[in-house]
GROMACS .gro file of N, CA and C in nm:
model
  393
    1MET      N    1   0.074  -0.124   0.003
    1MET     CA    2  -0.005   0.000  -0.007
    1MET      C    3   0.092   0.127  -0.014
    2ARG      N    4   0.195   0.114   0.075
    2ARG     CA    5   0.296   0.235   0.063
    2ARG      C    6   0.335   0.258  -0.063
    3GLU      N    7   0.377   0.146  -0.142
    3GLU     CA    8   0.416   0.164  -0.284
    3GLU      C    9   0.315   0.223  -0.366
    4HIS      N   10   0.193   0.176  -0.356
    4HIS     CA   11   0.070   0.242  -0.423
    4HIS      C   12   0.063   0.384  -0.394
    5LYS      N   13   0.071   0.421  -0.258
    5LYS     CA   14   0.057   0.569  -0.232
    5LYS      C   15   0.171   0.652  -0.303
    6ALA      N   16   0.308   0.591  -0.276
    6ALA     CA   17   0.423   0.652  -0.332
    6ALA      C   18   0.412   0.690  -0.479
    7LYS      N   19   0.355   0.583  -0.563
    7LYS     CA   20   0.344   0.599  -0.709
    7LYS      C   21   0.223   0.701  -0.740
    8ASN      N   22   0.140   0.721  -0.644
    8ASN     CA   23   0.032   0.818  -0.664
    8ASN      C   24  -0.045   0.774  -0.792
    9LEU      N   25  -0.068   0.637  -0.795
    9LEU     CA   26  -0.150   0.592  -0.911
    9LEU      C   27  -0.293   0.628  -0.905
   10ASN      N   28  -0.350   0.640  -0.799
   10ASN     CA   29  -0.491   0.660  -0.788
   10ASN      C   30  -0.530   0.714  -0.660
   11LYS      N   31  -0.586   0.824  -0.647
   11LYS     CA   32  -0.618   0.881  -0.508
   11LYS      C   33  -0.758   0.835  -0.458
   12GLN      N   34  -0.825   0.764  -0.548
   12GLN     CA   35  -0.965   0.712  -0.493
   12GLN      C   36  -0.948   0.569  -0.446
   13TYR      N   37  -0.879   0.489  -0.520
   13TYR     CA   38  -0.890   0.349  -0.483
   13TYR      C   39  -0.763   0.292  -0.431
   14VAL      N   40  -0.764   0.191  -0.349
   14VAL     CA   41  -0.647   0.135  -0.306
   14VAL      C   42  -0.614   0.006  -0.396
   15PHE      N   43  -0.710  -0.064  -0.433
   15PHE     CA   44  -0.701  -0.199  -0.520
   15PHE      C   45  -0.750  -0.153  -0.648
   16VAL      N   46  -0.649  -0.150  -0.754
   16VAL     CA   47  -0.693  -0.089  -0.881
   16VAL      C   48  -0.656  -0.211  -0.970
   17LYS      N   49  -0.721  -0.203  -1.079
   17LYS     CA   50  -0.667  -0.301  -1.197
   17LYS      C   51  -0.546  -0.276  -1.234
   18CYS      N   52  -0.454  -0.397  -1.283
   18CYS     CA   53  -0.331  -0.366  -1.317
   18CYS      C   54  -0.309  -0.290  -1.447
   19LYS      N   55  -0.402  -0.326  -1.543
   19LYS     CA   56  -0.396  -0.262  -1.680
   19LYS      C   57  -0.460  -0.125  -1.686
   20ASN      N   58  -0.541  -0.094  -1.586
   20ASN     CA   59  -0.603   0.033  -1.582
   20ASN      C   60  -0.587   0.096  -1.439
   21PRO      N   61  -0.492   0.159  -1.388
   21PRO     CA   62  -0.490   0.196  -1.242
   21PRO      C   63  -0.601   0.291  -1.218
   22ASN      N   64  -0.692   0.355  -1.325
   22ASN     CA   65  -0.792   0.440  -1.283
   22ASN      C   66  -0.913   0.360  -1.257
   23LEU      N   67  -0.917   0.246  -1.273
   23LEU     CA   68  -1.038   0.177  -1.220
   23LEU      C   69  -1.032   0.079  -1.102
   24PRO      N   70  -1.106   0.069  -1.037
   24PRO     CA   71  -1.106  -0.021  -0.919
   24PRO      C   72  -1.095  -0.175  -0.955
   25MET      N   73  -1.042  -0.251  -0.865
   25MET     CA   74  -1.029  -0.392  -0.893
   25MET      C   75  -1.169  -0.442  -0.892
   26ASP      N   76  -1.212  -0.537  -0.985
   26ASP     CA   77  -1.343  -0.590  -0.991
   26ASP      C   78  -1.336  -0.721  -0.903
   27GLU      N   79  -1.464  -0.773  -0.884
   27GLU     CA   80  -1.476  -0.885  -0.797
   27GLU      C   81  -1.400  -0.999  -0.828
   28ASN      N   82  -1.392  -1.032  -0.959
   28ASN     CA   83  -1.305  -1.138  -0.994
   28ASN      C   84  -1.159  -1.119  -0.967
   29ALA      N   85  -1.113  -1.003  -0.995
   29ALA     CA   86  -0.961  -0.975  -0.977
   29ALA      C   87  -0.929  -0.982  -0.826
   30PHE      N   88  -1.007  -0.924  -0.748
   30PHE     CA   89  -1.002  -0.929  -0.598
   30PHE      C   90  -0.992  -1.063  -0.548
   31TYR      N   91  -1.102  -1.145  -0.608
   31TYR     CA   92  -1.118  -1.300  -0.555
   31TYR      C   93  -0.967  -1.352  -0.588
   32HIS      N   94  -0.918  -1.341  -0.700
   32HIS     CA   95  -0.781  -1.412  -0.737
   32HIS      C   96  -0.667  -1.351  -0.658
   33ALA      N   97  -0.677  -1.217  -0.639
   33ALA     CA   98  -0.563  -1.154  -0.559
   33ALA      C   99  -0.580  -1.199  -0.413
   34TRP      N  100  -0.699  -1.215  -0.364
   34TRP     CA  101  -0.708  -1.265  -0.210
   34TRP      C  102  -0.669  -1.412  -0.216
   35HIS      N  103  -0.702  -1.497  -0.301
   35HIS     CA  104  -0.661  -1.638  -0.303
   35HIS      C  105  -0.499  -1.647  -0.321
   36ASN      N  106  -0.449  -1.569  -0.393
   36ASN     CA  107  -0.299  -1.589  -0.404
   36ASN      C  108  -0.226  -1.538  -0.284
   37PHE      N  109  -0.297  -1.432  -0.220
   37PHE     CA  110  -0.232  -1.388  -0.098
   37PHE      C  111  -0.236  -1.502   0.009
   38CYS      N  112  -0.352  -1.569   0.012
   38CYS     CA  113  -0.377  -1.686   0.113
   38CYS      C  114  -0.284  -1.793   0.092
   39ARG      N  115  -0.271  -1.822  -0.049
   39ARG     CA  116  -0.170  -1.930  -0.087
   39ARG      C  117  -0.026  -1.903  -0.028
   40GLU      N  118   0.023  -1.788  -0.062
   40GLU     CA  119   0.145  -1.753  -0.014
   40GLU      C  120   0.162  -1.744   0.141
   41MET      N  121   0.071  -1.686   0.190
   41MET     CA  122   0.067  -1.683   0.345
   41MET      C  123   0.070  -1.828   0.402
   42ASP      N  124  -0.022  -1.906   0.341
   42ASP     CA  125  -0.015  -2.052   0.383
   42ASP      C  126   0.104  -2.135   0.372
   43ILE      N  127   0.185  -2.106   0.272
   43ILE     CA  128   0.298  -2.166   0.238
   43ILE      C  129   0.412  -2.118   0.341
   44TYR      N  130   0.401  -1.987   0.357
   44TYR     CA  131   0.497  -1.917   0.450
   44TYR      C  132   0.490  -1.971   0.592
   45ASN      N  133   0.356  -2.006   0.633
   45ASN     CA  134   0.332  -2.046   0.752
   45ASN      C  135   0.350  -2.205   0.779
   46GLY      N  136   0.374  -2.269   0.669
   46GLY     CA  137   0.437  -2.409   0.688
   46GLY      C  138   0.324  -2.520   0.621
   47ALA      N  139   0.240  -2.461   0.542
   47ALA     CA  140   0.145  -2.558   0.473
   47ALA      C  141   0.217  -2.670   0.390
   48THR      N  142   0.157  -2.777   0.393
   48THR     CA  143   0.217  -2.903   0.329
   48THR      C  144   0.177  -2.882   0.176
   49VAL      N  145   0.277  -2.892   0.085
   49VAL     CA  146   0.266  -2.882  -0.067
   49VAL      C  147   0.313  -2.996  -0.132
   50TYR      N  148   0.226  -3.067  -0.213
   50TYR     CA  149   0.237  -3.164  -0.302
   50TYR      C  150   0.214  -3.139  -0.442
   51ARG      N  151   0.305  -3.141  -0.546
   51ARG     CA  152   0.282  -3.121  -0.692
   51ARG      C  153   0.203  -2.983  -0.686
   52ASN      N  154   0.258  -2.883  -0.628
   52ASN     CA  155   0.208  -2.747  -0.650
   52ASN      C  156   0.074  -2.729  -0.583
   53GLN      N  157   0.020  -2.826  -0.510
   53GLN     CA  158  -0.122  -2.814  -0.447
   53GLN      C  159  -0.090  -2.807  -0.296
   54ILE      N  160  -0.171  -2.729  -0.233
   54ILE     CA  161  -0.163  -2.732  -0.093
   54ILE      C  162  -0.250  -2.857  -0.034
   55THR      N  163  -0.184  -2.945   0.034
   55THR     CA  164  -0.257  -3.076   0.097
   55THR      C  165  -0.282  -3.048   0.231
   56LYS      N  166  -0.208  -2.973   0.305
   56LYS     CA  167  -0.247  -2.953   0.440
   56LYS      C  168  -0.233  -2.813   0.477
   57SER      N  169  -0.346  -2.749   0.498
   57SER     CA  170  -0.336  -2.586   0.501
   57SER      C  171  -0.318  -2.554   0.668
   58THR      N  172  -0.243  -2.438   0.683
   58THR     CA  173  -0.232  -2.385   0.818
   58THR      C  174  -0.333  -2.273   0.846
   59LEU      N  175  -0.420  -2.227   0.755
   59LEU     CA  176  -0.515  -2.124   0.783
   59LEU      C  177  -0.643  -2.179   0.809
   60ALA      N  178  -0.713  -2.081   0.890
   60ALA     CA  179  -0.841  -2.120   0.918
   60ALA      C  180  -0.939  -2.100   0.791
   61GLU      N  181  -1.031  -2.207   0.790
   61GLU     CA  182  -1.103  -2.220   0.674
   61GLU      C  183  -1.205  -2.100   0.653
   62ASP      N  184  -1.256  -2.022   0.753
   62ASP     CA  185  -1.322  -1.912   0.743
   62ASP      C  186  -1.247  -1.779   0.725
   63LEU      N  187  -1.121  -1.783   0.687
   63LEU     CA  188  -1.047  -1.656   0.685
   63LEU      C  189  -1.091  -1.581   0.567
   64GLU      N  190  -1.122  -1.454   0.579
   64GLU     CA  191  -1.176  -1.363   0.482
   64GLU      C  192  -1.117  -1.212   0.500
   65PRO      N  193  -1.110  -1.136   0.408
   65PRO     CA  194  -1.055  -1.006   0.432
   65PRO      C  195  -1.104  -0.927   0.538
   66TYR      N  196  -1.229  -0.945   0.562
   66TYR     CA  197  -1.296  -0.859   0.680
   66TYR      C  198  -1.247  -0.889   0.823
   67LEU      N  199  -1.199  -1.011   0.838
   67LEU     CA  200  -1.141  -1.058   0.964
   67LEU      C  201  -1.014  -0.970   0.990
   68LEU      N  202  -0.936  -0.933   0.888
   68LEU     CA  203  -0.818  -0.848   0.913
   68LEU      C  204  -0.844  -0.718   0.983
   69ARG      N  205  -0.971  -0.675   0.956
   69ARG     CA  206  -1.005  -0.550   1.020
   69ARG      C  207  -1.010  -0.561   1.173
   70HIS      N  208  -1.064  -0.679   1.212
   70HIS     CA  209  -1.076  -0.706   1.351
   70HIS      C  210  -0.940  -0.722   1.421
   71THR      N  211  -0.854  -0.798   1.344
   71THR     CA  212  -0.727  -0.831   1.384
   71THR      C  213  -0.644  -0.697   1.393
   72PHE      N  214  -0.660  -0.608   1.300
   72PHE     CA  215  -0.576  -0.476   1.301
   72PHE      C  216  -0.627  -0.397   1.430
   73CYS      N  217  -0.760  -0.381   1.449
   73CYS     CA  218  -0.811  -0.301   1.555
   73CYS      C  219  -0.773  -0.360   1.696
   74THR      N  220  -0.766  -0.487   1.690
   74THR     CA  221  -0.721  -0.555   1.819
   74THR      C  222  -0.574  -0.527   1.843
   75ASP      N  223  -0.495  -0.535   1.738
   75ASP     CA  224  -0.359  -0.507   1.754
   75ASP      C  225  -0.342  -0.353   1.782
   76CYS      N  226  -0.421  -0.267   1.744
   76CYS     CA  227  -0.398  -0.131   1.781
   76CYS      C  228  -0.436  -0.113   1.927
   77GLN      N  229  -0.533  -0.187   1.990
   77GLN     CA  230  -0.556  -0.201   2.137
   77GLN      C  231  -0.426  -0.258   2.204
   78VAL      N  232  -0.384  -0.360   2.163
   78VAL     CA  233  -0.253  -0.410   2.233
   78VAL      C  234  -0.150  -0.318   2.225
   79ALA      N  235  -0.127  -0.257   2.118
   79ALA     CA  236  -0.012  -0.148   2.099
   79ALA      C  237  -0.034  -0.018   2.172
   80GLY      N  238  -0.157  -0.008   2.240
   80GLY     CA  239  -0.167   0.110   2.305
   80GLY      C  240  -0.236   0.233   2.234
   81VAL      N  241  -0.271   0.212   2.127
   81VAL     CA  242  -0.335   0.320   2.023
   81VAL      C  243  -0.470   0.361   2.095
   82PRO      N  244  -0.469   0.494   2.125
   82PRO     CA  245  -0.603   0.540   2.171
   82PRO      C  246  -0.728   0.504   2.090
   83LEU      N  247  -0.834   0.484   2.160
   83LEU     CA  248  -0.963   0.438   2.081
   83LEU      C  249  -1.002   0.537   1.980
   84ASN      N  250  -0.984   0.677   2.004
   84ASN     CA  251  -1.028   0.780   1.912
   84ASN      C  252  -0.935   0.770   1.774
   85VAL      N  253  -0.805   0.750   1.801
   85VAL     CA  254  -0.716   0.715   1.679
   85VAL      C  255  -0.767   0.585   1.612
   86ALA      N  256  -0.781   0.479   1.677
   86ALA     CA  257  -0.834   0.363   1.615
   86ALA      C  258  -0.951   0.383   1.542
   87LYS      N  259  -1.041   0.453   1.590
   87LYS     CA  260  -1.169   0.504   1.519
   87LYS      C  261  -1.129   0.555   1.375
   88GLU      N  262  -1.052   0.649   1.374
   88GLU     CA  263  -1.011   0.722   1.253
   88GLU      C  264  -0.936   0.626   1.161
   89LEU      N  265  -0.843   0.546   1.213
   89LEU     CA  266  -0.781   0.444   1.123
   89LEU      C  267  -0.861   0.338   1.051
   90MET      N  268  -0.976   0.307   1.140
   90MET     CA  269  -1.073   0.209   1.068
   90MET      C  270  -1.173   0.280   0.998
   91GLY      N  271  -1.180   0.404   0.990
   91GLY     CA  272  -1.283   0.478   0.913
   91GLY      C  273  -1.422   0.467   0.967
   92HIS      N  274  -1.436   0.453   1.093
   92HIS     CA  275  -1.577   0.454   1.154
   92HIS      C  276  -1.627   0.605   1.180
   93SER      N  277  -1.757   0.624   1.160
   93SER     CA  278  -1.809   0.753   1.182
   93SER      C  279  -1.830   0.768   1.337
   94ASP      N  280  -1.848   0.666   1.407
   94ASP     CA  281  -1.887   0.669   1.557
   94ASP      C  282  -1.795   0.591   1.627
   95ILE      N  283  -1.742   0.647   1.730
   95ILE     CA  284  -1.644   0.579   1.829
   95ILE      C  285  -1.705   0.452   1.900
   96SER      N  286  -1.833   0.450   1.899
   96SER     CA  287  -1.904   0.345   1.978
   96SER      C  288  -1.883   0.217   1.887
   97VAL      N  289  -1.885   0.219   1.749
   97VAL     CA  290  -1.869   0.118   1.670
   97VAL      C  291  -1.744   0.047   1.689
   98THR      N  292  -1.632   0.130   1.696
   98THR     CA  293  -1.494   0.076   1.727
   98THR      C  294  -1.490   0.000   1.865
   99ALA      N  295  -1.548   0.073   1.964
   99ALA     CA  296  -1.553   0.014   2.104
   99ALA      C  297  -1.615  -0.104   2.123
  100LYS      N  298  -1.748  -0.101   2.071
  100LYS     CA  299  -1.831  -0.224   2.089
  100LYS      C  300  -1.809  -0.346   2.000
  101ILE      N  301  -1.763  -0.330   1.869
  101ILE     CA  302  -1.757  -0.413   1.781
  101ILE      C  303  -1.605  -0.467   1.761
  102TYR      N  304  -1.526  -0.373   1.751
  102TYR     CA  305  -1.387  -0.421   1.700
  102TYR      C  306  -1.276  -0.455   1.800
  103THR      N  307  -1.302  -0.404   1.901
  103THR     CA  308  -1.194  -0.424   2.027
  103THR      C  309  -1.222  -0.538   2.118
  104HIS      N  310  -1.132  -0.612   2.149
  104HIS     CA  311  -1.156  -0.723   2.226
  104HIS      C  312  -1.076  -0.716   2.352
  105MET      N  313  -1.116  -0.750   2.473
  105MET     CA  314  -1.047  -0.734   2.598
  105MET      C  315  -0.931  -0.856   2.593
  106VAL      N  316  -0.804  -0.807   2.570
  106VAL     CA  317  -0.697  -0.901   2.557
  106VAL      C  318  -0.643  -0.908   2.693
  107ASP      N  319  -0.606  -1.025   2.759
  107ASP     CA  320  -0.551  -1.034   2.886
  107ASP      C  321  -0.420  -0.939   2.898
  108GLU      N  322  -0.327  -0.936   2.792
  108GLU     CA  323  -0.228  -0.865   2.804
  108GLU      C  324  -0.260  -0.706   2.824
  109VAL      N  325  -0.359  -0.669   2.747
  109VAL     CA  326  -0.404  -0.524   2.759
  109VAL      C  327  -0.467  -0.503   2.906
  110PHE      N  328  -0.528  -0.580   2.951
  110PHE     CA  329  -0.584  -0.575   3.068
  110PHE      C  330  -0.471  -0.553   3.174
  111GLU      N  331  -0.363  -0.642   3.169
  111GLU     CA  332  -0.274  -0.636   3.262
  111GLU      C  333  -0.181  -0.514   3.250
  112GLN      N  334  -0.153  -0.469   3.131
  112GLN     CA  335  -0.080  -0.358   3.102
  112GLN      C  336  -0.151  -0.229   3.175
  113ASN      N  337  -0.279  -0.220   3.155
  113ASN     CA  338  -0.358  -0.099   3.208
  113ASN      C  339  -0.366  -0.121   3.355
  114ARG      N  340  -0.375  -0.232   3.405
  114ARG     CA  341  -0.381  -0.255   3.560
  114ARG      C  342  -0.245  -0.199   3.619
  115LYS      N  343  -0.127  -0.231   3.559
  115LYS     CA  344  -0.003  -0.180   3.595
  115LYS      C  345   0.003  -0.054   3.583
  116ARG      N  346  -0.046   0.008   3.473
  116ARG     CA  347  -0.038   0.162   3.462
  116ARG      C  348  -0.130   0.229   3.580
  117LEU      N  349  -0.222   0.183   3.612
  117LEU     CA  350  -0.308   0.247   3.721
  117LEU      C  351  -0.239   0.231   3.851
  118ALA      N  352  -0.169   0.114   3.868
  118ALA     CA  353  -0.109   0.087   3.997
  118ALA      C  354   0.018   0.190   4.013
  119GLU      N  355   0.097   0.211   3.901
  119GLU     CA  356   0.213   0.301   3.882
  119GLU      C  357   0.152   0.446   3.915
  120TYR      N  358   0.058   0.483   3.859
  120TYR     CA  359   0.003   0.596   3.887
  120TYR      C  360  -0.050   0.649   4.018
  121ALA      N  361  -0.116   0.534   4.089
  121ALA     CA  362  -0.142   0.536   4.230
  121ALA      C  363  -0.019   0.571   4.309
  122ASN      N  364   0.095   0.498   4.264
  122ASN     CA  365   0.208   0.492   4.350
  122ASN      C  366   0.272   0.627   4.353
  123GLN      N  367   0.273   0.683   4.211
  123GLN     CA  368   0.340   0.822   4.198
  123GLN      C  369   0.259   0.923   4.272
  124LYS      N  370   0.116   0.918   4.259
  124LYS     CA  371   0.037   1.005   4.322
  124LYS      C  372   0.066   1.012   4.482
  125GLN      N  373   0.069   0.892   4.543
  125GLN     CA  374   0.099   0.865   4.672
  125GLN      C  375   0.232   0.927   4.715
  126GLN      N  376   0.344   0.895   4.638
  126GLN     CA  377   0.469   0.947   4.658
  126GLN      C  378   0.470   1.110   4.665
  127LYS      N  379   0.404   1.165   4.569
  127LYS     CA  380   0.389   1.299   4.554
  127LYS      C  381   0.334   1.360   4.693
  128ALA      N  382   0.218   1.299   4.734
  128ALA     CA  383   0.141   1.359   4.851
  128ALA      C  384   0.248   1.336   4.966
  129VAL      N  385   0.320   1.236   4.982
  129VAL     CA  386   0.415   1.214   5.091
  129VAL      C  387   0.510   1.322   5.082
  130ASN      N  388   0.572   1.346   4.967
  130ASN     CA  389   0.686   1.448   4.960
  130ASN      C  390   0.632   1.585   4.985
  131GLU      N  391   0.527   1.620   4.969
  131GLU     CA  392   0.457   1.750   4.993
  131GLU      C  393   0.447   1.772   5.134
   0.00000   0.00000   0.00000
């Protein structure tokens, strides 16, 4: 995507036709691009290949492009990206959509924030003692 943006091929579409970058990718082209991406990812992750066919996949059967939005937003949460920034990155018009649907309470995030609160309480207590 960075290459696409750098080439300034099309300001309106991210996925464009190879032969005509002024047009969006049609459903058939996107289908083939997605399946090629999944095949490469599967092989990279250790899928068993025999005679150029994947015989044992490493990917979930229900993997679809839309699921990557959930993963991205959850990764934003784990990375500590504020919810209002994640909302903008996701392109949501209302922050409640981001909060209710796309974020998941991850144990790691919960523990990070518990520690932040404990550190803040300790700092506040130390400041009160020093005054």
